[in-house]
CSV table of C-alpha atoms and ligand atoms in Angstrom, one decimal:
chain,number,residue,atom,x,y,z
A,1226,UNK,CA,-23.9,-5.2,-4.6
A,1227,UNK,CA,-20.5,-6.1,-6.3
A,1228,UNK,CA,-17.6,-5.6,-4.6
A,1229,UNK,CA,-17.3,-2.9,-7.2
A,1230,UNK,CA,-19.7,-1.0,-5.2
A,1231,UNK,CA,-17.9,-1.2,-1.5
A,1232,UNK,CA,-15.1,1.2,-3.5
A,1233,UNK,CA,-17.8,3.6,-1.4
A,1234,UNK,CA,-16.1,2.5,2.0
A,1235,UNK,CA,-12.5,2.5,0.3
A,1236,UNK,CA,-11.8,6.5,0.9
A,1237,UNK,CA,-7.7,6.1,1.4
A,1238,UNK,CA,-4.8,7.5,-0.4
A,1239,UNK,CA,-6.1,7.4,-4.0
A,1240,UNK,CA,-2.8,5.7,-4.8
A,1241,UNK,CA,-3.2,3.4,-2.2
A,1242,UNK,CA,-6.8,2.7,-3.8
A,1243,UNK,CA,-4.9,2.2,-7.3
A,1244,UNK,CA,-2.7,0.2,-5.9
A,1245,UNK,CA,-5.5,-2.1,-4.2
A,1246,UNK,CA,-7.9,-2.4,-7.6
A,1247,UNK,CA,-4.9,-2.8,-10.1
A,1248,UNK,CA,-3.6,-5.7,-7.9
A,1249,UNK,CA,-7.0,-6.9,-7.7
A,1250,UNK,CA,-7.6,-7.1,-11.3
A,1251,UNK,CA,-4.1,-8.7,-11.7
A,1252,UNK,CA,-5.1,-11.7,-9.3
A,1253,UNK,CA,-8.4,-12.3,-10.6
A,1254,UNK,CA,-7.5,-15.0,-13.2
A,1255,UNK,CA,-5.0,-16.4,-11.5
A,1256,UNK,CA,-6.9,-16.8,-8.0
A,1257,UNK,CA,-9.3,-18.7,-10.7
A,1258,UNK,CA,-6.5,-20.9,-12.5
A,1259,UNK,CA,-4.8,-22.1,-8.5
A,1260,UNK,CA,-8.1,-22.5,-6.8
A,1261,UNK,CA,-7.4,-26.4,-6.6
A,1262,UNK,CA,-3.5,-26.3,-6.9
A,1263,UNK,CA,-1.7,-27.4,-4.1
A,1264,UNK,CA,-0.1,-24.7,-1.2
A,1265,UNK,CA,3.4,-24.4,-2.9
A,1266,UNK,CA,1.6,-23.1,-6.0
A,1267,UNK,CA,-0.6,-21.2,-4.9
A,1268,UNK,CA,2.0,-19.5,-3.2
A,1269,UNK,CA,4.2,-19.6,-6.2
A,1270,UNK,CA,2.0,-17.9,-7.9
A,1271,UNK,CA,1.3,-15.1,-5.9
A,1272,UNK,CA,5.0,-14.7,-5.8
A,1273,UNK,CA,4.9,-14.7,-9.2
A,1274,UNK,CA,2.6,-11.7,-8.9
A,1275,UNK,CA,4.9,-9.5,-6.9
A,1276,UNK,CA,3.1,-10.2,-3.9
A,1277,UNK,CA,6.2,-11.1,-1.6
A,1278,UNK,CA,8.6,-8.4,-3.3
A,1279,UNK,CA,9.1,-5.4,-0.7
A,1280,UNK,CA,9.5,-2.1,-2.6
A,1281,UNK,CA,12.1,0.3,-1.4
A,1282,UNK,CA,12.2,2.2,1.7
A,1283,UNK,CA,11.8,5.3,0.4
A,1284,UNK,CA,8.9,4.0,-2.8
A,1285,UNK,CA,6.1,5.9,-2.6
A,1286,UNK,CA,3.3,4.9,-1.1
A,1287,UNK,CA,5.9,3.2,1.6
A,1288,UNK,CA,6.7,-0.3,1.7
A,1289,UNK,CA,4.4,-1.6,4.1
A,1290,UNK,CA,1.6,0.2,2.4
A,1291,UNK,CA,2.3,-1.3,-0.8
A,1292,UNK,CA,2.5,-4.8,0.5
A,1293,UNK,CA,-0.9,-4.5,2.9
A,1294,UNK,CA,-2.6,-2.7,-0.5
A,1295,UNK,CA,-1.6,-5.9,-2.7
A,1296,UNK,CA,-2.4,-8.8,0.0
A,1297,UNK,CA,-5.9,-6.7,0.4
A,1298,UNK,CA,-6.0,-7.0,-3.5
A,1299,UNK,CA,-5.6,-10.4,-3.7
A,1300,UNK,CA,-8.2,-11.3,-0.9
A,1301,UNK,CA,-10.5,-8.6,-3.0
A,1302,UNK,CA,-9.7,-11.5,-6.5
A,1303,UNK,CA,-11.0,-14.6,-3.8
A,1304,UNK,CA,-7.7,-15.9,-3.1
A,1305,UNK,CA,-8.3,-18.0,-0.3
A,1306,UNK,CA,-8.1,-16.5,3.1
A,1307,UNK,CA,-5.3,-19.2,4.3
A,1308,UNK,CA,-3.2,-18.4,1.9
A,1309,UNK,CA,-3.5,-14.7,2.2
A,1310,UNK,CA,-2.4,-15.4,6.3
A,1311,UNK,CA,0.6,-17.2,5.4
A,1312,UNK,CA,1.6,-14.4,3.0
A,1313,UNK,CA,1.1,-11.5,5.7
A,1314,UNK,CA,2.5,-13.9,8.0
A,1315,UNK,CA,5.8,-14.0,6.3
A,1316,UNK,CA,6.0,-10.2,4.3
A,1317,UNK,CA,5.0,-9.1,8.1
A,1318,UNK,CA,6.1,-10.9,10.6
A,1319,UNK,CA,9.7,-11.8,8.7
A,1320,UNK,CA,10.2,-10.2,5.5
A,1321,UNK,CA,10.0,-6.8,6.9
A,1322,UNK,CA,11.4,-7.5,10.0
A,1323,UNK,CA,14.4,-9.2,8.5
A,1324,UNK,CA,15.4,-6.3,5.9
A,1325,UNK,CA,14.6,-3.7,8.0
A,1326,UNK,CA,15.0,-4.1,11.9
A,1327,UNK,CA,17.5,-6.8,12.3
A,1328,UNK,CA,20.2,-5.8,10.2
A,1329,UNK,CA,21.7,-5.9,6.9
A,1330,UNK,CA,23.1,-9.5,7.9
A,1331,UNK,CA,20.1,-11.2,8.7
A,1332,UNK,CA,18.0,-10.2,5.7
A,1333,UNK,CA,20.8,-11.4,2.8
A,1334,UNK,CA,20.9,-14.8,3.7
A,1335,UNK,CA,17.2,-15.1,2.8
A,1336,UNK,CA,16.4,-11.8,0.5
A,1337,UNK,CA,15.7,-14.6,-2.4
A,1338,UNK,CA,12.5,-15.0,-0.7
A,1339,UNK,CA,10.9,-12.6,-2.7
A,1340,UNK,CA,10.9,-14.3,-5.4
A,1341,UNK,CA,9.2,-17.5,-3.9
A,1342,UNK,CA,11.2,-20.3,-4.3
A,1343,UNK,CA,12.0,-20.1,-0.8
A,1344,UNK,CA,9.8,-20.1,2.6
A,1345,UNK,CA,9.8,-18.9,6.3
A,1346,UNK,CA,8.7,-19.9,9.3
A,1347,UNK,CA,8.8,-18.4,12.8
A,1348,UNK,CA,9.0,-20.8,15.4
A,1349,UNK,CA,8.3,-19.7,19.0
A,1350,UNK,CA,5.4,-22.0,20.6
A,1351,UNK,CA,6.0,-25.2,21.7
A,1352,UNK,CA,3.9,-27.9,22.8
A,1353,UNK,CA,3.9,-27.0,26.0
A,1354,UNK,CA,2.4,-23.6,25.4
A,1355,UNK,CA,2.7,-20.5,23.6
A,1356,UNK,CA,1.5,-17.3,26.2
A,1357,UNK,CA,4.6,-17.6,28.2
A,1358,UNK,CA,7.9,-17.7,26.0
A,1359,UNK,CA,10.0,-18.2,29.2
A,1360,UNK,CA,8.4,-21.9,29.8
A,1361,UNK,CA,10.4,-23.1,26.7
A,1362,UNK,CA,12.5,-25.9,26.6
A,1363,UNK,CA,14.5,-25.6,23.2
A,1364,UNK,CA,17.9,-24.9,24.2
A,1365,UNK,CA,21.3,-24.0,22.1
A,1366,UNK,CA,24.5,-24.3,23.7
A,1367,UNK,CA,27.7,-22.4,23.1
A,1368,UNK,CA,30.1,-24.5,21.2
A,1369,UNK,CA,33.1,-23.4,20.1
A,1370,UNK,CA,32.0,-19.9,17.3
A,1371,UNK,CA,28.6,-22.0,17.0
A,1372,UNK,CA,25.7,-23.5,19.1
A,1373,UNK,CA,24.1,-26.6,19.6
A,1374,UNK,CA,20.9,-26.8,19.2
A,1375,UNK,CA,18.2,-29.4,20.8
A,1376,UNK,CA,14.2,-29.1,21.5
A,1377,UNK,CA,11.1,-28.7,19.5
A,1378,UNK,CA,9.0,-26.1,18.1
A,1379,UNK,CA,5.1,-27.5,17.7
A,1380,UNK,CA,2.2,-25.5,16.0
A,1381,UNK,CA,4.3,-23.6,13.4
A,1382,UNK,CA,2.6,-22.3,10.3
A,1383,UNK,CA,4.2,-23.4,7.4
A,1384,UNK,CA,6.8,-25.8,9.0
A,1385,UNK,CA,5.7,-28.6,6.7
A,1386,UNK,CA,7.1,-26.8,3.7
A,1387,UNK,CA,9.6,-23.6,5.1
A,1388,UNK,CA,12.8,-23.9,3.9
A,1389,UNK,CA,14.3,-21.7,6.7
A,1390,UNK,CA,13.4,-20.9,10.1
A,1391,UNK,CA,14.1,-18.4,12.5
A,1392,UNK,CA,14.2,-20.1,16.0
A,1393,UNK,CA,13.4,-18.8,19.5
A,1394,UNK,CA,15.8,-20.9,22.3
A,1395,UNK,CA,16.8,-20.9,25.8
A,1396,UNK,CA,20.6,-19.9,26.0
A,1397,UNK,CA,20.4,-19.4,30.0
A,1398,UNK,CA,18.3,-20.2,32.4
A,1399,UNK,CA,15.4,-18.9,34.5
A,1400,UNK,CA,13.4,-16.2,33.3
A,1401,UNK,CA,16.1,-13.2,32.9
A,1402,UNK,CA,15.0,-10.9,29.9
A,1403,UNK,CA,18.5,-11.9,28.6
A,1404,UNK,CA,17.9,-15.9,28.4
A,1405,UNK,CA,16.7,-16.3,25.2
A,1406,UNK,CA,18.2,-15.6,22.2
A,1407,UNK,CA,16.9,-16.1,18.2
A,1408,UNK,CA,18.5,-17.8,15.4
A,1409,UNK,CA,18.0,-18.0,11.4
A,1410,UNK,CA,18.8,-20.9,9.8
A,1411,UNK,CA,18.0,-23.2,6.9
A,1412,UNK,CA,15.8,-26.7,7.7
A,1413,UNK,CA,18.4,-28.7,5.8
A,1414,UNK,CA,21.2,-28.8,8.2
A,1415,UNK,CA,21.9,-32.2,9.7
A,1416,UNK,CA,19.7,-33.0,12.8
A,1417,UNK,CA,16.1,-31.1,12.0
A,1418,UNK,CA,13.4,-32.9,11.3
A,1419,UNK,CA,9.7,-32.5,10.7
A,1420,UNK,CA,7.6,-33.9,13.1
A,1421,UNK,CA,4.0,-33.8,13.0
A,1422,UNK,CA,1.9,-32.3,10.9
A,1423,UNK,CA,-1.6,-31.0,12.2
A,1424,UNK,CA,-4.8,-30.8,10.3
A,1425,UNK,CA,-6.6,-27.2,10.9
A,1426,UNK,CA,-10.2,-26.2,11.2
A,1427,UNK,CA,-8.6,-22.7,11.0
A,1428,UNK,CA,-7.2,-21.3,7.5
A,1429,UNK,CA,-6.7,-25.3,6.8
A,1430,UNK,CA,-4.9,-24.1,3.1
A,1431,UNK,CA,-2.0,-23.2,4.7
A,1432,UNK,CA,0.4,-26.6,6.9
A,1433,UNK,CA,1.2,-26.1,10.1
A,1434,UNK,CA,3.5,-28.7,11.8
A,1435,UNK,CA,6.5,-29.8,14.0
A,1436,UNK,CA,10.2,-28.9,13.9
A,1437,UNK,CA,12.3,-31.4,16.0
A,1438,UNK,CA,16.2,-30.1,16.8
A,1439,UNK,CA,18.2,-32.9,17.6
A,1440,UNK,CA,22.5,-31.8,17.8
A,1441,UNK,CA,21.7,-29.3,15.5
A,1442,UNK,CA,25.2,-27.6,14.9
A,1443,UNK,CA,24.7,-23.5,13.9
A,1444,UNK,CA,27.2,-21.5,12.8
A,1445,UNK,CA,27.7,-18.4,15.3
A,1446,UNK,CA,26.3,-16.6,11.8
A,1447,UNK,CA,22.7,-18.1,12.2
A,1448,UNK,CA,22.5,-15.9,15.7
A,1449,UNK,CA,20.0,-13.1,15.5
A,1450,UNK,CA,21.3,-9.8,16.8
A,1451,UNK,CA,23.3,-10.7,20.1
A,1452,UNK,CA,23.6,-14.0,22.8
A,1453,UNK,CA,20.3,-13.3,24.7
A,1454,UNK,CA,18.6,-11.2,22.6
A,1455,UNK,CA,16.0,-13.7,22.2
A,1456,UNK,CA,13.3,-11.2,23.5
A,1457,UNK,CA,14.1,-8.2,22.1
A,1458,UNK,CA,14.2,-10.2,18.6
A,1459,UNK,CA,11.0,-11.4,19.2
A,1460,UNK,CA,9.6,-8.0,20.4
A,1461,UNK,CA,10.4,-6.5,17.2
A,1462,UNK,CA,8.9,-9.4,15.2
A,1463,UNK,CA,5.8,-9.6,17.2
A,1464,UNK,CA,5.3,-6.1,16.8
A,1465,UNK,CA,5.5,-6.0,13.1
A,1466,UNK,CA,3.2,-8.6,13.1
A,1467,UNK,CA,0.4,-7.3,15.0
A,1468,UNK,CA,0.7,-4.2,13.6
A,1469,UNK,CA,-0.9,-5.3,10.4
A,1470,UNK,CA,-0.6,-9.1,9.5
A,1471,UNK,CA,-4.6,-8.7,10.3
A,1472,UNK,CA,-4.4,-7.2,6.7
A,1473,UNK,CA,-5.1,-10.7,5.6
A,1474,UNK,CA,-8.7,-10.3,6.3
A,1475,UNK,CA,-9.5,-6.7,4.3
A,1476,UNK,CA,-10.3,-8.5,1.1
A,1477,UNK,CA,-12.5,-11.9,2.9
A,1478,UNK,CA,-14.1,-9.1,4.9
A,1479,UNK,CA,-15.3,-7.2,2.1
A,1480,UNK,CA,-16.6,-10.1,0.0
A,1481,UNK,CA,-18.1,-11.0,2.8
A,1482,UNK,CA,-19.9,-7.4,3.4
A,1483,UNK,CA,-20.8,-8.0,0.1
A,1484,UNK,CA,-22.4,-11.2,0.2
A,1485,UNK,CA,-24.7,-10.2,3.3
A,1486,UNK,CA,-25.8,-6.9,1.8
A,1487,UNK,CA,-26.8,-8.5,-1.4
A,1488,UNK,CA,-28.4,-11.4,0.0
A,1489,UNK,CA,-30.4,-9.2,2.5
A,1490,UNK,CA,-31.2,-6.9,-0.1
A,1491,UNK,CA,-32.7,-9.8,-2.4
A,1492,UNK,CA,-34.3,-12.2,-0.2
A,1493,UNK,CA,-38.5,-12.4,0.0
A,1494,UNK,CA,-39.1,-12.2,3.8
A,1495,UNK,CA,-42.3,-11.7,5.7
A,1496,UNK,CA,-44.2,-10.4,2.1
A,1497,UNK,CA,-41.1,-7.9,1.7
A,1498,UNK,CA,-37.5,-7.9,1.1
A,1499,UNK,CA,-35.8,-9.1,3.9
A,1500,UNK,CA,-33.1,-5.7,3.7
A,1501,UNK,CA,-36.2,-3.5,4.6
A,1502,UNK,CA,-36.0,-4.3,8.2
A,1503,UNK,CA,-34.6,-2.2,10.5
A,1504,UNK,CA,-33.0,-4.8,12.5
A,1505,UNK,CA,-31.7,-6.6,9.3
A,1506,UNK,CA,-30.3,-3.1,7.7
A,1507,UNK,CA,-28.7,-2.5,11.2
A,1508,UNK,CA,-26.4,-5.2,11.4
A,1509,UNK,CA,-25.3,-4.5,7.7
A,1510,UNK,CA,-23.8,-1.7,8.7
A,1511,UNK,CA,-22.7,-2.8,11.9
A,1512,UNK,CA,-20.0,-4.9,9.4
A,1513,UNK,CA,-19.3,-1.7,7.3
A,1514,UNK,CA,-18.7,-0.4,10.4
A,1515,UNK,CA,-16.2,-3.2,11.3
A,1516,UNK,CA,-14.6,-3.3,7.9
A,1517,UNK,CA,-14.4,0.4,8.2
A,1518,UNK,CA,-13.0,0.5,11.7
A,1519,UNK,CA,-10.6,-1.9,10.7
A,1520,UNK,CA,-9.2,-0.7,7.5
A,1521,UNK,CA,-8.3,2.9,8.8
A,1522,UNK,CA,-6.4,1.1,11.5
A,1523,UNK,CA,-4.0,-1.1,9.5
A,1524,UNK,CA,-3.1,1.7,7.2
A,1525,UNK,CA,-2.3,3.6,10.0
A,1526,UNK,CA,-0.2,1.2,11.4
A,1527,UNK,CA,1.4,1.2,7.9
A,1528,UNK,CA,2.2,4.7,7.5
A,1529,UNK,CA,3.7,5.1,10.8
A,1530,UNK,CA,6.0,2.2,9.9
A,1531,UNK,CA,6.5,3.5,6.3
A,1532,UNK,CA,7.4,6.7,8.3
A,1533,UNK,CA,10.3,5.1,9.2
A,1534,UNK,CA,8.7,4.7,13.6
A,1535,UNK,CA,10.7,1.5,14.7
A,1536,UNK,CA,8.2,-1.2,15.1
A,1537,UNK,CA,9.2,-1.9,19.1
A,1538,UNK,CA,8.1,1.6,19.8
A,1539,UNK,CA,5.0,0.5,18.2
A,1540,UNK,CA,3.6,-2.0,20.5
A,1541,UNK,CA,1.1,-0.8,22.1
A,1542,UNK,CA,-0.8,0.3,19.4
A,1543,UNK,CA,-0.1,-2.6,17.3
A,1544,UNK,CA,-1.6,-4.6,20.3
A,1545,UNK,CA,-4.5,-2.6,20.1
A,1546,UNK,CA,-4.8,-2.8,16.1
A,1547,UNK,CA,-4.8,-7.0,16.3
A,1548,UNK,CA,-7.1,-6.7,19.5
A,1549,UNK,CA,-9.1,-4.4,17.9
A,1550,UNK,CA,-9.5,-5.8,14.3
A,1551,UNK,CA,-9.6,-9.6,15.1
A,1552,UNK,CA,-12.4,-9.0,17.1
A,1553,UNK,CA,-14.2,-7.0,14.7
A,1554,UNK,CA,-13.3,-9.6,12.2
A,1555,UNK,CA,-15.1,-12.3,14.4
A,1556,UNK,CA,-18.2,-9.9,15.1
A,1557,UNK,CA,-18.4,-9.5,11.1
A,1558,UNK,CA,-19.1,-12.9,10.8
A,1559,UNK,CA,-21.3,-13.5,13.1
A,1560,UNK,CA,-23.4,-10.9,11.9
A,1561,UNK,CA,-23.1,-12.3,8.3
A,1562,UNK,CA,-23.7,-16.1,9.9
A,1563,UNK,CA,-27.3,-14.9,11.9
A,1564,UNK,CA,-28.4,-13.0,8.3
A,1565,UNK,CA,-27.5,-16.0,6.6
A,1566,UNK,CA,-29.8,-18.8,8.3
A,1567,UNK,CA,-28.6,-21.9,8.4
A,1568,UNK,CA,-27.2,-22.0,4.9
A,1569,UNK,CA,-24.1,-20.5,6.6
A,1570,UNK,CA,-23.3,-24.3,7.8
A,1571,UNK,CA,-24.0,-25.9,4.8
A,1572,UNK,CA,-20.7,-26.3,2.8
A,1573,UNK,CA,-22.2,-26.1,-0.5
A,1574,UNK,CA,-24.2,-23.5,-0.3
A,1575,UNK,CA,-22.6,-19.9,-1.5
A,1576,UNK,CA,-23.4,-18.6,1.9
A,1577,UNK,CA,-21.3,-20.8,4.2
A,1578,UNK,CA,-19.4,-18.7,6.9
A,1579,UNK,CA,-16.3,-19.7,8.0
A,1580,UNK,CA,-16.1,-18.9,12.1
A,1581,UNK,CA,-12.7,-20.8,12.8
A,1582,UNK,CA,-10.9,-18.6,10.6
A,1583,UNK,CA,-11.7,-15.3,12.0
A,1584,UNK,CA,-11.8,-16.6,15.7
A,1585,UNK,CA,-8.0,-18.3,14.9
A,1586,UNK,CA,-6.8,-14.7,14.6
A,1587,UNK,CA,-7.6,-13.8,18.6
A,1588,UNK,CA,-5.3,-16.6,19.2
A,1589,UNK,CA,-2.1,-16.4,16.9
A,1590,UNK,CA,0.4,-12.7,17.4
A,1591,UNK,CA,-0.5,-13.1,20.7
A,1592,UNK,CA,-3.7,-13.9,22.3
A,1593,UNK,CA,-5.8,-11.1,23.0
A,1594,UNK,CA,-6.2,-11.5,26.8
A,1595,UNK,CA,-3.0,-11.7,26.9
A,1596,UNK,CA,-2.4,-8.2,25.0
A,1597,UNK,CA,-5.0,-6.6,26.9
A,1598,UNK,CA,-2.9,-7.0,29.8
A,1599,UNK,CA,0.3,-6.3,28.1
A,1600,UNK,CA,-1.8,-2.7,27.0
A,1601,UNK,CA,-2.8,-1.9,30.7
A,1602,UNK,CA,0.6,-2.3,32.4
A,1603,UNK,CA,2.1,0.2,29.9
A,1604,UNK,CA,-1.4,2.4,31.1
A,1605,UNK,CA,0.4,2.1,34.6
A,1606,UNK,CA,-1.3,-0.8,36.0
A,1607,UNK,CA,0.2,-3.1,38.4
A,1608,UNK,CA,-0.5,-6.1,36.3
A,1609,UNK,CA,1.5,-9.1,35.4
A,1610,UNK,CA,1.0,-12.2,32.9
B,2649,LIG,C1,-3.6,-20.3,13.0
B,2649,LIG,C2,-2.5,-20.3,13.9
B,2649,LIG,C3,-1.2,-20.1,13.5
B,2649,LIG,C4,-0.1,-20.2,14.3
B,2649,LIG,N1,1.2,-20.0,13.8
B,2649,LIG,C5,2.2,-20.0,14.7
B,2649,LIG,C6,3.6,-19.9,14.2
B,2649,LIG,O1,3.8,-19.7,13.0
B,2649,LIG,N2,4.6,-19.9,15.0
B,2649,LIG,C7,4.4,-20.0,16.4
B,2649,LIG,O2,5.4,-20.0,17.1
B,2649,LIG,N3,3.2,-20.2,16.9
B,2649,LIG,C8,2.1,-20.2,16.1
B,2649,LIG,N4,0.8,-20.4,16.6
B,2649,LIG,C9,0.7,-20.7,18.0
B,2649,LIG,C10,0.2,-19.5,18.8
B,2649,LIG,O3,1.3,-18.5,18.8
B,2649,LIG,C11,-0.1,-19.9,20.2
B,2649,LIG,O4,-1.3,-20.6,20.0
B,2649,LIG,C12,-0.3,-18.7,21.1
B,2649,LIG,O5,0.9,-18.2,21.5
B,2649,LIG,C13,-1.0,-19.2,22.4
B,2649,LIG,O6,-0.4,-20.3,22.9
B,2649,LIG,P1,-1.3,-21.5,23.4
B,2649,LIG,O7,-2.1,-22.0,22.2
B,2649,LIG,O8,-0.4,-22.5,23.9
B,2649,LIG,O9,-2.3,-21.0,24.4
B,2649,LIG,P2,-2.1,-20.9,26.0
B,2649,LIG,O10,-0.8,-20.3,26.3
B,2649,LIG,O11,-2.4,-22.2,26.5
B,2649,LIG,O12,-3.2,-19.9,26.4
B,2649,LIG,C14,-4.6,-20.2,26.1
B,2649,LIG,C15,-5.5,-19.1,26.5
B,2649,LIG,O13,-5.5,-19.0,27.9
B,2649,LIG,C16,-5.7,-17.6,28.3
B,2649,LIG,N5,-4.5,-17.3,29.1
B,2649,LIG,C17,-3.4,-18.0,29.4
B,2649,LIG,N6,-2.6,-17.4,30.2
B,2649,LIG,C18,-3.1,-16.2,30.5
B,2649,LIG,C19,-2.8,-15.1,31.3
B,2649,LIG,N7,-1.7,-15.1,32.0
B,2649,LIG,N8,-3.6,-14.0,31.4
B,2649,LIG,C20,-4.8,-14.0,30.6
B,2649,LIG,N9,-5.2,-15.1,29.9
B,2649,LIG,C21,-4.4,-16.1,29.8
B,2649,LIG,C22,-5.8,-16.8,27.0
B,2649,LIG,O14,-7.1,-16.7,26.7
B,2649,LIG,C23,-5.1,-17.7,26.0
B,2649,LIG,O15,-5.6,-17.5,24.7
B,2649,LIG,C24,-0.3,-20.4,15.7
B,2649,LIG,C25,-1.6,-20.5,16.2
B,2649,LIG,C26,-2.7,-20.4,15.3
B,2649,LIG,C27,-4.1,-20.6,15.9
């Protein structure tokens, strides 16, 4: 089966559909020319495709749409799955965000984004942990109109090579919804640094790494929204981003549907065709159903925010859409890792499964134990982090 052929599971919008198989075609050749380049241009490149350029409000299909339709293209072409995260990582979880929940002010500074020359980072975890925003240590002072800003952020995609950041820090003390506040600034300023950098079993393409804040002077202009806003800031980011950063995976999901099915379909087995088995056929569409499940949930999730529903109000559901698709994405796999023998561990065989990737995803937007509580106390329950 070609991936042609899955255009049978692919039943959206027919625009949408265009959309996803014109963007496709577009990538092919250049997924093919950057498949050794380094990150920066591989990234370049896609930006050079359109891939980080948000399209109006009011375009039609919506904004979000568009932007999941052409990272889905691009995983259809074989771009490789890390970069395809680091790009839903920033159009999500900051592009969008930025432009069109935090105000006119805090998009401009970084709008040229779009065109690639520029990169973001969102840096919230610190070494000490990442569940629990309130146990971090970064601080920024009021000085004067500006702050001062000391601490580290640790585990942050892209922080090797971002040229701005936007910063979660402690402006208060103790655990008041109101001590944290969020800041957008460029990595150049006197007093950052990049600390380490960390190697990755997960979606290794993309760097993640260390930003160390040492006196760091902001102007009061780098503050996001208001002084202690930090969570509200974050709510709104987070929210975007587990709404449909999962989007990443569409395209390496459906290759890897792909894959299985033809593989299962052609392999000698037992005097017969390995696909005629009932047990074998069964888990094939156990991943359509997965892929399935999954893609009518992202496009959901990016209608209702093409329709204009403020991503904050969308929490819940977008908990349950990461939740939800993450772990589908990880059963996928391990249904394409059993039909696959043990040429799924072997790196140079075509059928090698990448497991780190997929299981990276119930980690990062939140982990997914720690969403499922954050879905049951809206339900009513008396449950606390
Ligand atoms: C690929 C990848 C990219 C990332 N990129 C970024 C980035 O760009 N920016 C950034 O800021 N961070 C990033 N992170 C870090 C990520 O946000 C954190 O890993 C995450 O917040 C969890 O923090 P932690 O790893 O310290 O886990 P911990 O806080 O130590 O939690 C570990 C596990 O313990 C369990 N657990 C802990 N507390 C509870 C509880 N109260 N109830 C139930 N279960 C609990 C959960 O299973 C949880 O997964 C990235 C992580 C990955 C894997």
């Amino acid at each position: 089966m070609s991936v042609a052929a899955l255009a049978a599971l692919r039943t959206g919008a027919p625009a949408t559909e265009r959309l996803v198989d014109t963007c496709r075609d577009l990538a092919v050749p250049v997924v093919e020319r950057i498949a050794d380049e380094d990150f920066s241009t591989q990234w370049q490149a896609m930006a050079d495709l359109g891939v980080l350029r948000l399209a109006a409000p009011d375009a039609e299909p919506g904004p979000v749409t568009r932007s999941l339709a052409m990272i889905e293209g691009i995983g259809l072409a074989g771009a490789d799955p890390g970069l395809c995260y680091a790009l839903a990582s920033q159009i999500f979880g900051m592009q969008f965000p930025l432009r069109d929940s935090l105000g006119a002010d805090a998009w401009r500074p970084v709008a040229d984004v779009q065109r690639g020359g520029m990169l973001l980072c969102h840096a919230l975890t610190e070494r000490g942990g990442g569940s629990d925003p309130f146990s971090m240590r970064t601080r920024a002072r009021r000085e004067g109109d500006g702050f001062v800003l000391d601490g580290a952020k640790t585990f942050i995609t892209a922080a090797p090579v971002a040229d701005w950041a936007i910063v979660f820090a402690r402006t208060a003390e103790g655990r008041s919804p109101f001590a944290l506040s969020a800041f957008l600034f460029p990595l150049d300023l006197p007093g950052v640094r990049r600390g380490e950098t960390f190697t990755k079993t997960a979606l290794p393409t993309v760097p993640m790494g260390e930003l160390l804040f040492e006196d760091v002077r902001l102007p009061g202009s780098a503050l996001l929204g208001e002084e202690g806003s930090g969570l509200a800031v974050m709510a709104s980011t987070t929210a975007w981003e587990r709404s449909v950063i999962l989007g990443y995976a569409l395209g390496p999901m459906q290759r890897l549907l792909a894959r299985t099915a033809d593989w299962a379909a052609d392999r000698e087995h037992f005097g017969r065709r390995m696909g005629a088995s009932h047990q074998v056929a069964a888990r094939i569409s156990d991943m359509a159903m997965a892929l399935h499940r999954s893609r009518v949930q992202l496009y959901a999730m990016a209608a209702r925010l093409d329709a204009g529903v403020p991503a904050r109000q969308l929490a819940t559901e977008a908990a349950l859409t990461k939740i939800s698709v993450s772990e589908d994405y990880v059963r996928m796999t391990e249904q394409a890792a059993a039909l696959s023998g043990v040429r799924a561990f072997l790196p140079g065989f075509d059928l090698v499964t990448d497991l780190a990737g997929p299981m990276a995803a119930l980690t990062y937007a939140g982990p997914n134990d720690l969403l499922r509580v954050g879905v049951a106390r809206q339900l009513g329950l008396p449950v606390e982090n």
